XYZ file of C-alpha atoms in Angstrom:
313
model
C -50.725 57.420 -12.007
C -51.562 54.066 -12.821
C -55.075 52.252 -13.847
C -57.701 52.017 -11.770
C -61.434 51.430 -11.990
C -62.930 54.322 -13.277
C -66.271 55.797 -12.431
C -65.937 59.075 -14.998
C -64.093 59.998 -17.811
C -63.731 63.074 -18.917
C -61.971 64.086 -22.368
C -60.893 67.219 -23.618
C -58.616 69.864 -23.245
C -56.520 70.984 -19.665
C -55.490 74.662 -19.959
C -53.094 77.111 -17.672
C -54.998 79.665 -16.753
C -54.088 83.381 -15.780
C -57.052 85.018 -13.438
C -57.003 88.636 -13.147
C -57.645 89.660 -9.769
C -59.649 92.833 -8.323
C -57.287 93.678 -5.774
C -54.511 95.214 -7.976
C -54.687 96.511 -11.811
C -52.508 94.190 -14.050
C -51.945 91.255 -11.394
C -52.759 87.164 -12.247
C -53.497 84.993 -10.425
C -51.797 81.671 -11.954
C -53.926 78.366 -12.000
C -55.088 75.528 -13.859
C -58.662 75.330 -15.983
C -60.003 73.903 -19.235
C -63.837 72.750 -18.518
C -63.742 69.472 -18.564
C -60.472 69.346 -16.761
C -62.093 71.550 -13.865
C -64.825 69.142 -14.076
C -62.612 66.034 -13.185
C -61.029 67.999 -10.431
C -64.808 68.484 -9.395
C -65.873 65.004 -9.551
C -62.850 63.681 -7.739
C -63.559 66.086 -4.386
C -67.049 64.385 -4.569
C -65.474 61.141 -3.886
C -65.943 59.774 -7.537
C -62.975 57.496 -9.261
C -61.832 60.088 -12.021
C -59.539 59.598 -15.361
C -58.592 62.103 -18.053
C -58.449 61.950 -21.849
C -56.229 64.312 -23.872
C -52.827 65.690 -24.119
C -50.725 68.376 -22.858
C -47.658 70.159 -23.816
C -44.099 69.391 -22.428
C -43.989 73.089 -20.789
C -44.612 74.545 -17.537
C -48.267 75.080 -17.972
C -48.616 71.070 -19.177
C -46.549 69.847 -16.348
C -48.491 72.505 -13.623
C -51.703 70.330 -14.547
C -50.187 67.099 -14.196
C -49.297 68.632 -10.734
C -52.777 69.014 -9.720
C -54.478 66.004 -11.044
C -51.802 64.175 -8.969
C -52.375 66.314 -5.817
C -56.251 65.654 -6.488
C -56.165 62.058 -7.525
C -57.258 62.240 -11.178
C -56.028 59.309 -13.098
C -54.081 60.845 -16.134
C -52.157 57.595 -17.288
C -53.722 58.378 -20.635
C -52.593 61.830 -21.494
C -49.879 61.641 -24.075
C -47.002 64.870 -23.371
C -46.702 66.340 -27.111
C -42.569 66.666 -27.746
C -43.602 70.121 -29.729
C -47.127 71.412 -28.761
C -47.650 73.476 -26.139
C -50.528 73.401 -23.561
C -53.449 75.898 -24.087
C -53.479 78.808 -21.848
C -56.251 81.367 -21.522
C -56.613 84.972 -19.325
C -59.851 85.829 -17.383
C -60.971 89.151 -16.917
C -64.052 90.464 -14.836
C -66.167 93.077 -15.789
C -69.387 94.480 -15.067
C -70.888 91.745 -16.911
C -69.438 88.952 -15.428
C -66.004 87.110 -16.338
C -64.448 87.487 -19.681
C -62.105 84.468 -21.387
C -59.606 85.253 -23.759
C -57.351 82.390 -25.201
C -53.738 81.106 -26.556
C -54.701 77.847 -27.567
C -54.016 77.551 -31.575
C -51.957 74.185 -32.192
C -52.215 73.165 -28.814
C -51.212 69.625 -27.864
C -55.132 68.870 -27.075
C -56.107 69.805 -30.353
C -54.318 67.468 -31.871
C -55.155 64.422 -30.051
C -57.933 61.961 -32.762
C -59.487 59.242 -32.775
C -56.747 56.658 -33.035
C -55.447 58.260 -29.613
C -58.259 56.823 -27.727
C -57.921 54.067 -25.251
C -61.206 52.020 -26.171
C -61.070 49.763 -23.576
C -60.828 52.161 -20.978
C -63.846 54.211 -22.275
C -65.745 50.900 -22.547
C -64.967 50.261 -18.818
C -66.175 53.045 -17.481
C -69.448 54.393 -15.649
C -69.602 57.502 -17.664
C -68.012 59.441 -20.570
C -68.227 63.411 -20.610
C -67.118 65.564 -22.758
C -68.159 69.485 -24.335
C -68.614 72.124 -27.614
C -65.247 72.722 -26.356
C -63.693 69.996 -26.203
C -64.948 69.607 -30.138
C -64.480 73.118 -30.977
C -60.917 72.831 -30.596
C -60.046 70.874 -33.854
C -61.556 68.868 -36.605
C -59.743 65.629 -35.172
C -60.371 66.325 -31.748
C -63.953 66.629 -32.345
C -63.749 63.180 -34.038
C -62.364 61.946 -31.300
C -65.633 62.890 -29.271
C -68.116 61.165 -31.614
C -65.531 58.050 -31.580
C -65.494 57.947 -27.470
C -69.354 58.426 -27.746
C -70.109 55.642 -29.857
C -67.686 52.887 -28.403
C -69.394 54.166 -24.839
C -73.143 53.361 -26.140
C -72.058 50.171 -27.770
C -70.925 48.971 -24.670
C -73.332 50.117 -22.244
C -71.273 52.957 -21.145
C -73.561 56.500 -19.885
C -72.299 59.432 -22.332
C -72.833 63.187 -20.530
C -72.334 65.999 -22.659
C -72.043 70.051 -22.007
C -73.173 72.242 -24.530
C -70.571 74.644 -23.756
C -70.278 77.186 -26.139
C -67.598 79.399 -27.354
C -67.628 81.379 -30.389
C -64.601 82.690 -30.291
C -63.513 79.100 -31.528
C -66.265 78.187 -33.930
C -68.869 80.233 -35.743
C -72.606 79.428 -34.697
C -73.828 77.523 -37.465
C -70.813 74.914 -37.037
C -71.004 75.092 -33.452
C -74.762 74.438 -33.522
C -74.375 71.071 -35.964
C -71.758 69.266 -34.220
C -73.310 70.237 -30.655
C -76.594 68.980 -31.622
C -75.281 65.748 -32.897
C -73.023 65.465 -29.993
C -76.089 65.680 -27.714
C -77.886 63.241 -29.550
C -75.413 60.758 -28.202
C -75.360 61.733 -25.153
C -77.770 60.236 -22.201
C -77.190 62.976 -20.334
C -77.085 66.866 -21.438
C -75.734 70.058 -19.255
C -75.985 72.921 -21.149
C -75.756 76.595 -19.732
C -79.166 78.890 -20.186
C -76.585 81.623 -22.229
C -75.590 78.830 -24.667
C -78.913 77.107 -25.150
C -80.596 80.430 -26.194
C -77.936 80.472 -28.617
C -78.014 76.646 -29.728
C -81.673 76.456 -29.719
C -83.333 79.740 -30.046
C -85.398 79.300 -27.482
C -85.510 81.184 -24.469
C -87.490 79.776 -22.175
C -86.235 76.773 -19.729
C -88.830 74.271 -20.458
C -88.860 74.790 -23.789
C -85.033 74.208 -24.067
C -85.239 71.176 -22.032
C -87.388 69.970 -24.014
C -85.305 70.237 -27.242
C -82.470 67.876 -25.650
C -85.413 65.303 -24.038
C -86.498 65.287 -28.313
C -83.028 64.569 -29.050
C -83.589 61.616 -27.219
C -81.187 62.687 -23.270
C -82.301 60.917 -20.665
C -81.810 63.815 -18.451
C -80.998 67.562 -19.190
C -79.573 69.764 -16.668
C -79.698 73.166 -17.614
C -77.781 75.706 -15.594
C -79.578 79.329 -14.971
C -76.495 81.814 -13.492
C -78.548 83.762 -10.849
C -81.586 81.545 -10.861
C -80.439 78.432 -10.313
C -80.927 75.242 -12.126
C -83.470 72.946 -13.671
C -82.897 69.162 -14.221
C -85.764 67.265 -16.937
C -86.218 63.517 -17.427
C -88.990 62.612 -20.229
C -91.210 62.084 -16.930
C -90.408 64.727 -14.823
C -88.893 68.600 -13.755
C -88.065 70.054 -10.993
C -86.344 73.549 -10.456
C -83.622 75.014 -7.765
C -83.818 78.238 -6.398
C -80.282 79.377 -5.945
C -78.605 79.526 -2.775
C -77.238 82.969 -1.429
C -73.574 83.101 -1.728
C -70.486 85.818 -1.109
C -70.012 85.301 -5.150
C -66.382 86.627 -6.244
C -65.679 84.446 -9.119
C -68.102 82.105 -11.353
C -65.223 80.847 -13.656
C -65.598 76.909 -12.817
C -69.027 77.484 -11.621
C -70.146 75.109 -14.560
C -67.929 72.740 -14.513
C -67.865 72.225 -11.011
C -71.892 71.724 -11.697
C -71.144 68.976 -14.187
C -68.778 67.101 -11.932
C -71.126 67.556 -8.912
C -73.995 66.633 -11.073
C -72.273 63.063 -12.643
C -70.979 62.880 -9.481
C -74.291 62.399 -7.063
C -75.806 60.771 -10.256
C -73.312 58.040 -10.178
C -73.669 57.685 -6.063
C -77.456 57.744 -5.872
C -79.037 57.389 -9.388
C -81.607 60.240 -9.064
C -81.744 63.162 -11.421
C -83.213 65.339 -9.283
C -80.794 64.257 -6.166
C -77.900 64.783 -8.410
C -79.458 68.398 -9.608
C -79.947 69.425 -5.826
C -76.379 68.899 -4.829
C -75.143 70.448 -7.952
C -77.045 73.486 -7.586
C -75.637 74.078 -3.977
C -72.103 72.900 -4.945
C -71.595 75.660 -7.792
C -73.097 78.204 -5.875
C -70.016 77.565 -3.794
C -67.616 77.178 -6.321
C -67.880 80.967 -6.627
C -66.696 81.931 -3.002
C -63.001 82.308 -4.850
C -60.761 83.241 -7.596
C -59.798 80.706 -10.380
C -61.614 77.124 -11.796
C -59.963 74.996 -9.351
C -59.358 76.006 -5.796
C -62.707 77.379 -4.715
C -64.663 73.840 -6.209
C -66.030 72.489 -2.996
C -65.602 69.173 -1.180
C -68.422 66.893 -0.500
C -68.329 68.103 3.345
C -69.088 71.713 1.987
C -71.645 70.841 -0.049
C -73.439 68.473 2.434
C -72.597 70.753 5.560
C -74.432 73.694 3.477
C -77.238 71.371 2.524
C -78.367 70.525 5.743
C -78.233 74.349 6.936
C -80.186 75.264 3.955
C -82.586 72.910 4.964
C -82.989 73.873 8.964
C -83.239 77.546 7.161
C -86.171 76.689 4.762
């Protein structure tokens, strides 16, 4: 795909992904994932102008993603193919708790990607950068690469967004909690999950963590709450979302289909708490199917159920 103005960039690491489904004992259901990846895909069905920043393996699983950004329309003219590398792949399960990841990512082609693989003038012509703990947990040089993309974006003017997202099956806590902390400090606007700010923060209330991004100087935080909905948080104001009642089957993308929602709206309309109203109802039906990718909504879903939940309240 060639250039094109870009409203959102998001940088990171694409994945195959292998859903285990309840219908049968040992079946997969084959797909595409990585966070920021799904939140691209996300963006893109919102009507945004999308790129990616990264790399992928010369494989099946590399060239499956490369697939769907092209049926989707995300701009991947900057994703080097590694010769040697593979792409990452990870497995979800679901159990009574919810879903549970497990990975083969080690010496993927993402994680090798650095600084020097960055195209600057790209990043410094775009609306907004986003990027997450995993897209820094992966490597040393990837996570460089994140700082790097973040500070070329603020010289030049360029939003940063940034999701706390936080696996510790990648990174132990005390790491994870440094470079995530310092990562949000560069970022205008934070999206971290209620799970993985409790971790990050301590704190366990949702005011409490919003205001510990707001003090690391965010314009706006948008924390995520599973079951009971969302909050967004500008130094000014809050507002919470009651969640929206769904046939819930899978919550795999539910996050990143938030973020991309969230940027999304934010870039169309320039409200916060616009932006956090359509991203509440557009993960809650991101869940209606199995996998990251196919159930994320289009902007006629999520406007269609707007206006019903509306007649209905």
């Amino acid at each position: 795909m060639t250039d094109s103005p870009i409203d959102l960039l998001c940088l990171g690491e694409p994945l195959g992904e292998f859903n285990a489904t309840r219908a049968e004992s040992g079946a997969f259901q084959f797909g595409q994932g990585g966070d920021t990846s799904n939140c691209a895909v996300a963006a893109v069905r919102q009507g945004m102008s999308v790129g990616y920043l990264g790399a992928l393996g010369n494989d099946m699983a590399g060239q499956s993603v490369r697939a769907l950004w092209q049926r989707e329309g995300v701009n991947d003219a900057h994703v080097a193919t590694h010769p040697s590398a593979p792409t990452g792949l990870y497995f979800v399960d679901h159990g009574p708790s919810g879903h549970v990841f497990s990975y083969l990512r080690a010496g993927s082609a993402a994680s090798l990607y650095g600084p020097g693989d960055l195209p600057l003038g790209l990043i410094r012509s775009a609306r907004i950068i986003q990027a997450s703990g995993i897209s820094q947990a992966i490597s040393a040089s990837a996570c460089d690469a994140v700082f790097a993309a973040f500070e070329t974006a603020r010289e030049a003017g360029v939003l940063t967004a940034y999701d706390t997202n936080l696996r510790l099956k990648l990174w132990p806590l005390a790491r994870a909690r440094a470079i995530i902390h310092a990562a949000c400090a560069m970022a205008d606007i934070v999206l971290p999950g209620f799970d993985d700010a409790t971790q990050l923060t301590g704190l366990n209330q949702p005011d409490a963590i919003a205001d510990f991004y707001l003090k690391l100087g965010a314009r706006v935080v948008a924390l995520t709450l599973g079951h009971e909905g969302s909050l967004v948080a500008t130094p000014v104001r809050r507002e919470r979302f009651r969640p929206i009642k769904v046939d819930a089957i899978d919550a795999t993308g539910a996050g990143d289909c938030y973020d991309g929602a969230f940027l999304a709206e934010y870039l169309r309309t320039g409200d916060a708490f616009a932006a956090g109203a359509y991203a509440n109802v557009a993960a809650a039906l991101s869940t209606q199917g199995y996998g990251a990718v196919a159930p994320l909504p289009r902007r006629a879903d999520v406007e269609a159920r707007m206006a019903s939940e509306a007649r209905n309240s």
